[in-house]
Coordinates of C-alpha atoms (C1' of nucleotides) in Angstrom, one line a residue:
Chain A
X1 CA 90.7 48.3 242.6
X2 CA 94.2 47.5 241.5
X3 CA 95.2 51.1 241.2
X4 CA 93.4 52.9 243.8
X5 CA 94.6 56.9 245.1
X6 CA 95.2 56.9 248.5
X7 CA 91.8 58.2 250.7
X8 CA 91.2 61.6 251.8
X9 CA 91.1 60.6 255.2
X10 CA 94.0 58.7 255.6
X11 CA 95.7 61.1 253.8
X12 CA 94.6 64.4 252.6
X13 CA 97.5 66.2 250.7
X14 CA 99.3 63.0 249.5
X15 CA 95.6 62.3 248.3
X16 CA 95.9 66.1 246.3
X17 CA 99.4 65.2 245.3
X18 CA 98.7 61.5 243.9
X19 CA 94.9 62.9 241.9
X20 CA 97.2 65.7 240.1
X21 CA 99.1 63.4 238.6
X22 CA 97.4 59.9 238.0
X23 CA 94.3 62.5 236.7
X24 CA 96.8 63.5 234.3
X25 CA 96.4 67.4 235.1
X26 CA 99.9 68.2 235.8
X27 CA 103.9 66.9 236.8
X28 CA 106.1 68.2 238.6
X29 CA 109.3 68.7 236.0
X30 CA 112.4 69.2 235.7
X31 CA 112.7 72.4 237.2
X32 CA 112.9 72.9 240.6
X33 CA 109.5 74.7 241.7
X34 CA 108.4 74.1 238.3
X35 CA 105.4 72.0 236.7
X36 CA 104.3 70.7 233.9
X37 CA 100.7 71.0 232.9
X38 CA 99.7 68.6 230.7
X39 CA 96.7 68.3 228.1
X40 CA 94.1 67.8 230.3
X41 CA 94.9 69.6 233.0
X42 CA 95.4 72.4 230.3
X43 CA 92.2 72.2 228.9
X44 CA 90.6 72.9 232.3
X45 CA 92.8 75.8 232.3
X46 CA 91.5 77.4 228.6
X47 CA 87.9 76.4 229.5
X48 CA 88.4 78.6 232.7
X49 CA 90.5 81.5 230.6
X50 CA 87.8 81.9 228.4
X51 CA 84.5 81.8 230.9
X52 CA 86.9 84.7 232.5
X53 CA 88.1 86.3 229.7
X54 CA 84.6 86.7 228.4
X55 CA 83.5 88.1 231.7
X56 CA 86.1 91.1 231.8
X57 CA 85.3 92.1 228.4
X58 CA 81.5 92.0 229.1
X59 CA 82.9 94.7 232.1
X60 CA 85.0 96.5 229.1
X61 CA 88.5 95.2 229.9
X62 CA 90.8 94.7 226.9
X63 CA 93.6 92.5 226.9
X64 CA 97.1 94.0 226.4
X65 CA 100.6 92.4 227.0
X66 CA 103.6 93.8 229.5
X67 CA 107.2 92.7 229.8
X68 CA 108.3 89.4 230.9
X69 CA 111.4 91.7 232.7
X70 CA 111.2 94.3 234.9
X71 CA 114.3 96.6 235.3
X72 CA 115.4 96.3 239.8
X73 CA 114.5 99.9 239.8
X74 CA 110.9 100.1 238.9
X75 CA 110.6 98.2 242.0
X76 CA 111.5 100.4 244.1
X77 CA 109.3 103.2 243.6
X78 CA 106.4 102.1 245.8
X79 CA 107.7 101.3 249.3
X80 CA 105.4 99.6 250.6
X81 CA 105.4 97.5 247.5
X82 CA 109.3 96.6 247.4
X83 CA 108.5 95.5 251.2
X84 CA 105.9 93.3 249.7
X85 CA 107.7 91.4 246.7
X86 CA 111.6 92.5 246.6
X87 CA 112.3 89.1 248.3
X88 CA 111.2 86.2 246.2
X89 CA 112.3 87.1 242.7
X90 CA 114.3 85.7 240.1
X91 CA 116.6 88.0 239.0
X92 CA 118.7 88.3 236.3
X93 CA 121.8 89.5 236.1
X94 CA 124.0 88.9 232.6
X95 CA 122.9 88.0 228.9
X96 CA 125.4 85.5 227.6
X97 CA 126.9 82.7 228.1
X98 CA 129.8 80.8 227.1
X99 CA 132.1 77.6 226.7
X100 CA 133.9 76.7 230.2
X101 CA 137.5 76.9 229.1
X102 CA 138.3 73.7 231.0
X103 CA 135.2 72.0 228.3
X104 CA 133.1 71.6 231.0
X105 CA 129.9 73.0 229.1
X106 CA 128.3 76.3 229.6
X107 CA 129.2 79.0 232.1
X108 CA 128.0 82.9 233.1
X109 CA 130.3 85.2 230.9
X110 CA 131.3 87.6 233.6
X111 CA 131.8 89.8 230.9
X112 CA 128.3 90.1 230.0
X113 CA 127.1 91.7 233.2
X114 CA 124.1 93.7 232.8
X115 CA 124.2 97.4 233.7
X116 CA 120.6 96.8 235.5
X117 CA 119.5 93.7 236.9
X118 CA 115.6 92.7 235.5
X119 CA 113.7 91.0 237.7
X120 CA 111.5 88.5 236.5
X121 CA 107.6 89.4 237.0
X122 CA 106.2 88.3 240.5
X123 CA 103.3 91.1 239.2
X124 CA 103.0 94.0 237.0
X125 CA 101.8 96.8 238.6
X126 CA 105.8 99.0 237.9
X127 CA 105.6 98.0 234.4
X128 CA 101.9 98.6 234.1
X129 CA 102.0 101.9 236.0
X130 CA 105.5 103.3 234.2
X131 CA 103.5 102.7 230.7
X132 CA 100.7 104.9 232.0
X133 CA 102.4 107.6 232.8
X134 CA 102.3 107.7 229.0
X135 CA 99.4 106.8 228.1
X136 CA 97.3 108.8 230.3
X137 CA 97.0 112.2 230.1
X138 CA 93.5 114.1 230.1
X139 CA 89.9 112.7 232.3
X140 CA 89.3 111.7 227.8
X141 CA 91.7 108.9 228.7
X142 CA 89.8 107.2 231.6
X143 CA 88.8 105.2 232.7
X144 CA 91.9 102.7 231.6
X145 CA 90.7 99.4 231.7
X146 CA 93.2 96.5 231.0
X147 CA 94.0 92.7 231.9
X148 CA 96.6 90.4 230.6
X149 CA 96.8 86.7 230.7
X150 CA 100.4 86.0 231.9
X151 CA 103.2 84.0 233.7
X152 CA 104.7 85.5 236.9
X153 CA 107.6 83.7 239.2
X154 CA 107.7 84.1 242.7
X155 CA 110.7 82.4 244.4
X156 CA 108.7 79.9 247.1
X157 CA 110.6 78.2 249.4
X158 CA 108.5 75.2 248.8
X159 CA 105.7 74.3 246.2
X160 CA 102.8 72.3 245.8
X161 CA 101.1 71.2 242.6
X162 CA 99.0 74.4 241.3
X163 CA 99.1 75.5 244.7
X164 CA 102.0 76.9 245.0
X165 CA 104.6 76.7 242.1
X166 CA 107.8 79.1 241.2
X167 CA 106.1 80.0 237.9
X168 CA 102.5 80.3 237.7
X169 CA 100.0 81.6 234.5
X170 CA 97.4 83.9 236.0
X171 CA 95.4 87.2 234.8
X172 CA 95.9 90.4 236.3
X173 CA 94.2 93.5 235.6
X174 CA 95.3 97.1 236.5
X175 CA 93.0 100.1 235.6
X176 CA 92.6 103.9 235.6
X177 CA 90.5 105.5 237.5
X178 CA 89.9 109.4 237.5
X179 CA 87.8 109.1 241.2
X180 CA 88.4 107.3 244.0
X181 CA 84.8 105.9 244.2
X182 CA 85.0 105.1 240.2
X183 CA 88.0 102.6 241.3
X184 CA 86.6 101.4 244.3
X185 CA 83.4 100.4 242.1
X186 CA 86.0 98.7 240.2
X187 CA 87.3 97.2 242.8
X188 CA 84.2 95.8 243.6
X189 CA 82.9 94.7 240.3
X190 CA 85.9 92.9 239.3
X191 CA 85.4 90.7 242.7
X192 CA 81.9 89.5 241.7
X193 CA 83.0 88.6 239.1
X194 CA 85.7 86.6 240.4
X195 CA 82.5 85.1 243.2
X196 CA 80.4 84.4 240.1
X197 CA 83.0 82.5 238.5
X198 CA 83.3 80.5 241.0
X199 CA 79.9 79.8 241.9
X200 CA 78.6 79.4 239.3
X201 CA 81.7 77.9 237.1
X202 CA 83.8 76.1 239.8
X203 CA 80.8 75.6 241.5
X204 CA 82.7 76.5 244.5
X205 CA 80.7 78.6 247.2
X206 CA 82.8 81.5 248.1
X207 CA 82.6 83.8 250.7
X208 CA 83.7 87.5 249.7
X209 CA 85.0 89.9 252.7
X210 CA 88.1 92.5 253.3
X211 CA 91.3 91.4 253.9
X212 CA 92.9 92.7 256.9
X213 CA 95.7 95.5 257.3
X214 CA 97.9 92.6 257.6
X215 CA 97.0 90.1 255.0
X216 CA 96.3 93.0 252.1
X217 CA 98.4 93.5 249.1
X218 CA 101.7 95.2 249.0
X219 CA 101.0 98.9 247.5
X220 CA 97.1 98.0 248.0
X221 CA 94.8 100.8 250.4
X222 CA 92.1 97.6 250.3
X223 CA 92.0 94.2 249.3
X224 CA 89.1 92.2 248.6
X225 CA 89.4 88.1 248.4
X226 CA 86.6 85.4 247.8
X227 CA 87.9 82.6 251.0
X228 CA 87.0 78.9 249.9
X229 CA 86.7 75.6 252.1
X230 CA 88.4 73.0 251.0
X231 CA 87.8 69.5 251.8
X232 CA 90.3 69.0 255.1
X233 CA 88.4 72.1 256.2
X234 CA 91.2 74.6 254.9
X235 CA 90.6 78.2 253.3
X236 CA 91.8 78.8 250.5
X237 CA 91.9 82.1 248.4
X238 CA 91.2 81.9 245.5
X239 CA 91.0 85.5 244.0
X240 CA 91.8 89.2 244.6
X241 CA 90.8 92.5 243.9
X242 CA 93.0 95.3 245.1
X243 CA 92.2 99.2 245.4
X244 CA 95.2 100.6 244.9
X245 CA 94.0 104.3 246.3
X246 CA 96.9 107.0 244.1
X247 CA 100.2 104.4 245.4
X248 CA 101.5 103.8 242.7
X249 CA 99.9 106.6 240.4
X250 CA 102.3 108.2 242.9
X251 CA 104.8 106.2 242.8
X252 CA 105.2 106.5 238.6
X253 CA 104.1 109.8 238.5
X254 CA 100.9 109.4 236.6
X255 CA 98.3 112.4 236.3
X256 CA 95.5 113.3 234.6
X257 CA 94.1 116.9 234.2
X258 CA 90.6 116.8 235.2
X259 CA 87.3 118.6 233.2
X260 CA 87.9 121.4 235.5
X261 CA 91.6 121.9 234.4
X262 CA 93.2 120.6 237.9
X263 CA 95.6 118.2 237.6
X264 CA 95.9 115.2 239.7
X265 CA 97.0 111.6 240.4
X266 CA 94.9 108.6 239.1
X267 CA 93.0 106.1 241.1
X268 CA 93.7 102.1 240.1
X269 CA 93.1 99.0 241.2
X270 CA 94.9 95.5 240.2
X271 CA 93.0 92.2 240.1
X272 CA 94.0 88.6 239.8
X273 CA 93.1 85.0 239.9
X274 CA 95.8 81.9 238.9
X275 CA 96.5 78.6 238.1
X276 CA 96.1 78.1 242.1
X277 CA 92.0 78.0 241.1
X278 CA 93.3 74.2 239.2
X279 CA 93.6 73.8 242.8
X280 CA 91.0 74.9 244.5
X281 CA 88.9 72.7 241.7
X282 CA 90.2 69.4 242.9
X283 CA 90.2 70.4 246.8
X284 CA 86.6 71.4 246.3
X285 CA 84.9 68.6 244.9
X286 CA 86.6 65.2 244.0
X287 CA 86.6 62.0 246.0
X288 CA 88.6 59.4 246.7
X289 CA 87.8 57.5 243.3
X290 CA 89.2 60.5 241.3
X291 CA 88.0 64.5 240.0
X292 CA 84.5 64.9 240.5
X293 CA 84.4 68.6 237.4
X294 CA 81.5 70.5 237.8
X295 CA 80.6 70.4 233.5
X296 CA 81.3 73.5 232.9
X297 CA 84.5 73.0 233.1
X298 CA 85.2 69.9 232.5
X299 CA 87.5 69.4 229.2
X300 CA 84.9 65.7 228.3
X301 CA 81.2 66.4 229.4
X302 CA 80.2 62.7 228.1
X303 CA 82.1 59.8 227.5
X304 CA 80.3 57.3 225.4
X305 CA 82.1 53.5 226.2
X306 CA 81.1 50.4 223.9
X307 CA 80.9 46.9 225.5
X308 CA 80.8 44.4 222.6
X309 CA 81.5 40.8 222.0
X310 CA 82.4 41.5 217.9
X311 CA 83.4 43.3 215.7
X312 CA 79.7 43.6 214.0
X313 CA 78.1 45.1 217.5
X314 CA 80.9 47.4 218.0
X315 CA 79.7 48.7 214.0
X316 CA 76.3 48.6 215.5
X317 CA 77.0 50.7 218.6
X318 CA 79.2 52.6 216.7
X319 CA 75.8 53.5 214.4
X320 CA 73.4 54.5 217.4
X321 CA 76.4 56.3 219.0
X322 CA 77.3 58.8 216.2
X323 CA 73.3 59.7 216.3
X324 CA 74.1 60.5 220.0
X325 CA 77.2 62.1 219.7
X326 CA 76.2 64.6 216.8
X327 CA 72.7 65.7 218.9
X328 CA 74.8 66.3 221.4
X329 CA 77.7 68.3 219.6
X330 CA 74.6 70.4 218.5
X331 CA 74.0 71.4 221.5
X332 CA 77.3 72.2 222.7
X333 CA 78.0 69.3 225.0
X334 CA 81.7 68.1 224.4
X335 CA 81.8 63.8 223.9
X336 CA 84.3 61.0 223.5
X337 CA 83.6 57.4 222.2
X338 CA 86.7 55.5 223.3
X339 CA 86.4 52.2 221.4
X340 CA 89.8 52.0 222.3
X341 CA 90.5 48.3 222.7
X342 CA 93.2 48.6 224.3
X343 CA 91.1 48.5 227.4
X344 CA 88.2 46.3 229.0
X345 CA 85.0 48.5 229.7
X346 CA 85.3 48.0 233.2
X347 CA 89.0 49.8 233.3
X348 CA 87.5 52.8 231.2
X349 CA 84.6 53.4 233.8
X350 CA 87.4 53.5 236.6
X351 CA 90.1 55.6 234.3
X352 CA 86.8 58.1 233.8
X353 CA 85.9 58.8 236.9
X354 CA 89.6 59.4 238.0
X355 CA 89.2 62.0 235.5
X356 CA 86.1 63.8 236.3
X357 CA 84.3 63.6 233.1
X358 CA 80.5 64.5 234.6
X359 CA 79.1 61.6 232.9
X360 CA 79.8 58.3 230.9
X361 CA 77.4 56.7 229.0
X362 CA 77.7 52.8 228.5
X363 CA 76.2 50.6 225.4
X364 CA 76.3 47.1 225.0
X365 CA 74.3 44.1 223.1
X366 CA 71.5 44.1 226.3
X367 CA 71.0 48.0 225.0
X368 CA 71.0 47.3 221.4
X369 CA 68.2 45.3 221.8
X370 CA 66.1 46.9 223.7
X371 CA 66.8 50.6 222.3
X372 CA 68.8 51.8 226.1
X373 CA 71.5 53.1 227.3
X374 CA 73.1 53.5 230.8
X375 CA 74.0 56.8 232.0
X376 CA 76.3 56.3 234.7
X377 CA 77.2 60.4 237.0
X378 CA 80.2 61.1 238.1
X379 CA 79.1 63.2 241.0
X380 CA 76.6 60.2 242.6
X381 CA 77.7 57.4 240.9
X382 CA 74.5 56.5 240.3
X383 CA 73.7 54.5 237.2
X384 CA 70.5 53.8 235.3
X385 CA 69.6 52.5 232.2
X386 CA 67.1 55.0 230.0
X387 CA 65.7 55.0 226.6
X388 CA 67.0 56.5 224.0
X389 CA 64.5 58.7 222.7
X390 CA 64.9 61.9 224.1
X391 CA 68.4 61.2 225.7
X392 CA 70.2 64.2 224.0
X393 CA 67.9 66.7 225.8
X394 CA 68.0 64.4 229.5
X395 CA 71.8 64.6 229.6
X396 CA 71.8 68.2 229.1
X397 CA 69.2 68.7 231.7
X398 CA 71.3 66.0 233.6
X399 CA 75.0 68.2 233.1
X400 CA 72.8 71.2 234.3
X401 CA 71.7 69.2 237.8
X402 CA 75.1 67.8 238.4
X403 CA 76.9 71.2 238.0
X404 CA 74.1 72.6 240.6
X405 CA 74.5 69.3 242.5
X406 CA 78.5 69.7 243.4
X407 CA 77.9 73.0 243.7
X408 CA 74.7 72.8 246.5
X409 CA 77.4 69.7 248.1
X410 CA 80.0 72.0 248.4
X411 CA 77.9 74.7 250.0
X412 CA 76.4 72.0 252.4
X413 CA 80.1 71.2 253.4
X414 CA 80.9 74.6 254.6
X415 CA 77.6 75.6 256.3
X416 CA 78.6 72.1 258.8
X417 CA 82.1 73.4 258.9
X418 CA 81.8 76.4 259.8
X419 CA 81.4 77.5 263.2
X420 CA 80.4 80.8 265.5
X421 CA 82.7 80.5 268.5
X422 CA 83.1 82.8 271.2
X423 CA 85.6 81.8 273.3
X424 CA 90.1 81.2 272.6
X425 CA 89.8 77.9 274.4
X426 CA 87.0 76.8 272.6
X427 CA 88.4 78.3 269.7
X428 CA 91.4 76.2 269.8
X429 CA 89.8 73.4 270.1
X430 CA 87.4 73.5 267.2
X431 CA 90.7 74.6 265.0
X432 CA 92.4 71.1 266.3
X433 CA 89.2 69.0 266.2
X434 CA 86.7 69.6 263.4
X435 CA 88.8 72.6 261.5
X436 CA 87.0 74.3 259.3
X437 CA 85.3 78.2 259.3
X438 CA 85.1 80.0 261.9
X439 CA 83.3 83.4 263.0
X440 CA 84.7 84.9 266.1
X441 CA 85.4 88.3 267.5
X442 CA 88.2 90.7 266.9
X443 CA 89.6 93.6 268.3
X444 CA 90.7 94.6 265.5
X445 CA 94.0 95.2 265.9
X446 CA 97.3 93.3 263.8
X447 CA 98.5 92.4 267.3
X448 CA 96.5 90.6 268.6
X449 CA 95.9 88.6 265.1
X450 CA 99.2 88.3 264.5
X451 CA 99.4 86.7 267.9
X452 CA 96.6 84.2 267.3
X453 CA 98.5 83.0 264.0
X454 CA 101.2 82.5 266.4
X455 CA 99.8 80.4 268.5
X456 CA 97.2 78.4 266.3
X457 CA 98.3 78.6 263.1
X458 CA 95.1 80.1 261.9
X459 CA 94.6 83.8 260.0
X460 CA 91.9 86.4 259.4
X461 CA 91.0 84.8 255.9
X462 CA 88.7 87.8 255.5
X463 CA 86.0 90.1 257.3
X464 CA 82.9 89.0 255.5
X465 CA 81.3 91.6 253.2
X466 CA 77.8 90.6 254.2
X467 CA 78.9 90.5 258.4
X468 CA 76.2 91.2 260.6
X469 CA 76.5 94.3 263.6
X470 CA 77.1 92.0 266.5
X471 CA 78.2 93.6 269.6
X472 CA 81.1 91.0 271.2
X473 CA 84.1 90.4 272.6
X474 CA 87.2 90.2 271.4
X475 CA 88.3 85.6 271.8
X476 CA 91.9 86.7 272.4
X477 CA 91.8 90.3 274.4
X478 CA 88.1 90.3 275.6
X479 CA 88.2 94.0 273.8
X480 CA 85.3 94.8 272.5
X481 CA 84.1 94.3 268.7
X482 CA 81.2 94.7 266.3
X483 CA 81.7 92.4 264.2
X484 CA 82.4 88.0 263.4
X485 CA 85.8 88.1 261.4
X486 CA 86.6 84.6 259.6
X487 CA 89.5 82.6 260.9
X488 CA 90.9 79.9 259.3
X489 CA 93.9 77.6 258.7
X490 CA 94.7 78.4 254.8
X491 CA 96.5 77.1 252.0
Chain B
rC1 C1' 118.7 78.8 255.1
rG2 C1' 118.1 75.3 260.0
rG3 C1' 115.8 69.6 261.6
rG4 C1' 114.9 64.7 259.5
rA5 C1' 114.8 61.4 255.8
rU6 C1' 115.4 59.3 250.9
rG7 C1' 117.9 58.1 245.9
rU8 C1' 118.3 50.5 242.8
rA9 C1' 114.2 50.5 235.0
rG10 C1' 109.1 54.9 233.1
rC11 C1' 106.2 54.1 238.1
rG12 C1' 106.5 51.9 242.7
rU13 C1' 109.9 48.5 245.1
rA14 C1' 113.3 44.0 248.0
rG15 C1' 118.4 43.3 248.8
rU16 C1' 122.5 48.4 252.1
rC17 C1' 123.6 46.8 259.2
rC18 C1' 126.8 41.1 257.5
rG19 C1' 131.0 42.9 250.4
rG20 C1' 131.1 37.6 247.1
rU21 C1' 125.7 33.8 240.7
rC22 C1' 121.8 40.0 244.0
rA23 C1' 120.4 42.6 240.2
rU24 C1' 114.3 41.2 242.9
rC25 C1' 109.3 41.4 242.4
rG26 C1' 104.9 44.0 241.0
rC27 C1' 103.0 47.2 237.9
rG28 C1' 103.2 49.5 233.0
rC29 C1' 105.5 49.2 227.9
rC30 C1' 106.3 45.5 222.7
rU31 C1' 104.4 40.7 219.7
rG32 C1' 101.0 36.9 219.5
rG33 C1' 96.7 34.8 221.0
rU34 C1' 91.9 34.6 223.8
rU35 C1' 88.7 38.1 226.0
rU36 C1' 84.7 43.2 226.7
rG37 C1' 78.1 45.0 231.4
rG38 C1' 83.2 47.7 237.4
rG39 C1' 90.6 48.2 236.8
rA40 C1' 90.9 40.9 231.8
rC41 C1' 94.1 36.5 231.6
rC42 C1' 97.6 33.1 228.6
rA43 C1' 102.5 33.0 226.8
rG44 C1' 107.0 35.2 224.6
rG45 C1' 109.9 39.3 224.8
rA46 C1' 112.1 44.8 225.6
rG47 C1' 113.9 47.7 229.3
rG48 C1' 119.3 49.0 234.6
rU49 C1' 126.1 53.8 234.3
rC50 C1' 122.1 50.6 241.8
rG51 C1' 121.8 59.3 242.2
rC52 C1' 127.0 61.4 240.8
rA53 C1' 132.5 61.4 242.0
rA54 C1' 136.7 59.8 244.4
rG55 C1' 138.6 56.0 247.8
rU56 C1' 139.0 50.8 250.6
rU57 C1' 139.4 45.5 248.9
rC58 C1' 141.1 40.0 244.8
rG59 C1' 136.1 41.5 244.4
rA60 C1' 131.7 47.6 245.9
rA61 C1' 124.2 48.6 244.9
rU62 C1' 126.8 47.4 249.8
rC63 C1' 131.9 50.1 252.9
rU64 C1' 134.8 55.6 253.6
rU65 C1' 134.5 60.3 252.0
rG66 C1' 132.7 64.0 249.2
rC67 C1' 128.9 66.1 246.3
rC68 C1' 124.0 66.3 244.0
rA69 C1' 119.1 66.3 243.6
rU70 C1' 114.0 65.1 245.7
rC71 C1' 110.9 64.7 250.1
rC72 C1' 108.7 65.6 254.7
rC73 C1' 108.5 69.5 259.4
rG74 C1' 109.3 75.3 260.5
rA75 C1' 110.3 80.7 258.6
rC76 C1' 108.0 83.0 253.3
rC77 C1' 103.6 83.0 249.4
rA78 C1' 98.1 83.9 244.4

RNA sequence: CGGGAUGUAGCGUAGUCCGGUCAUCGCGCCUGGUUUGGGACCAGGAGGUCGCAAGUUCGAAUCUUGCCAUCCCGACCA
């Protein structure tokens, strides 16, 4: 192992950083805090986009595109929204450059100052609601179900590839409804979509729940989220869906005439997932040998490595491989045949493990003779030699098995690292010694939540949907509580 | 922005205290050959304003000053 990446146990965050770079997902760019998503990484993101986009369409949404720039005044219209977003934004103040008088390059032309500054969108509620005002007059115009795939900018202090970058890619859904109930139903529905995507595609089990008032999206009345556990026990918010009430409708004066003839403000939602999901994918499944990708999101699902001593042998192998590839492709399975002679088989094995290719086939002289092929699965690293007959069906089944196994493994890990705690001292001890999720009682006040956060760095990730009614006492104050909430240290 | 550290080839590094054949080594890259069932080997080769700018000196990667950048720890966050 000449090029081993750091191990998870030694230094988890270094393992993550190295893995993202070495597996060719992304790298830091020349621009502070901004990353370059490389082709291999981007093809995973494309698969995520495709899966999510299909689900959005199935639930009746359409894509549209709104401006990158937002007039500064828009951001002042929704009071709590400003509070949450006005701070870390990129601001365009000028529209022209000119040559520096001393020839040292270009400078901003001071005469080209904008009348009103433009904000590079940190999220698009404001531009979109200002547009919706023109689109909505009647209850017949509702519901309005729009999504946009876009980039946004948030001027974060410290960045990490995929997890927190200054510019990131995401999708943001923005819907408008004639009733509160319908908006709330939409909010829930989209959280379900996210949960289904996380579990069925990314193979990441998630906990669905409500954010506390402290953690709520700026401008939302209710924020729903899915929370995932990473292999270091920390939580990662994988998606959010917000019930906006009439906040943005009021801020942008978006009203509709009801069937009864009354004029009412519309009800809104917004929901989003970002390239942060890429980080979640890496941290949830991968191991010390590299990425472990769920087959449904893997850019290459099957790689075939020939092992040969002569050109004739390679030709024979290639012929067999063509049959297998054709069969796999017919089933929609992506295959790569790596017959480059730049590297030896051993090198290729390690390389494709690093890149997380779910299934590897190796074929050599031995196999030609016996009519077999070596099948290796990335998730368990098991290898077996199997007959060529029926190989395509076998691989198809194997891919499904791997998808399921990766999910099961993540779920087992989460279960093993979720603790029920009833005492504050134990709470701190579990956090420091074991990490993971903690289900504990909380008195429901922001003050208590804040103090626990300050003292332990743990936050309330969510109030789980399915939290059973249970009498208990707040771990900090001892005041009564009727259900447990989910605490964890988070990304 | 506060605290700490680091900038030497595409990447990772030695040398910096003590100025003088010191620009070192590994990976990668190029050429040719032998190899190929778990990260091959041999031979040859290309590649560096030592972060930038001043200064001290006969002489600076090394000393001084000032910039710039990056990383780690905080405050902020999808």
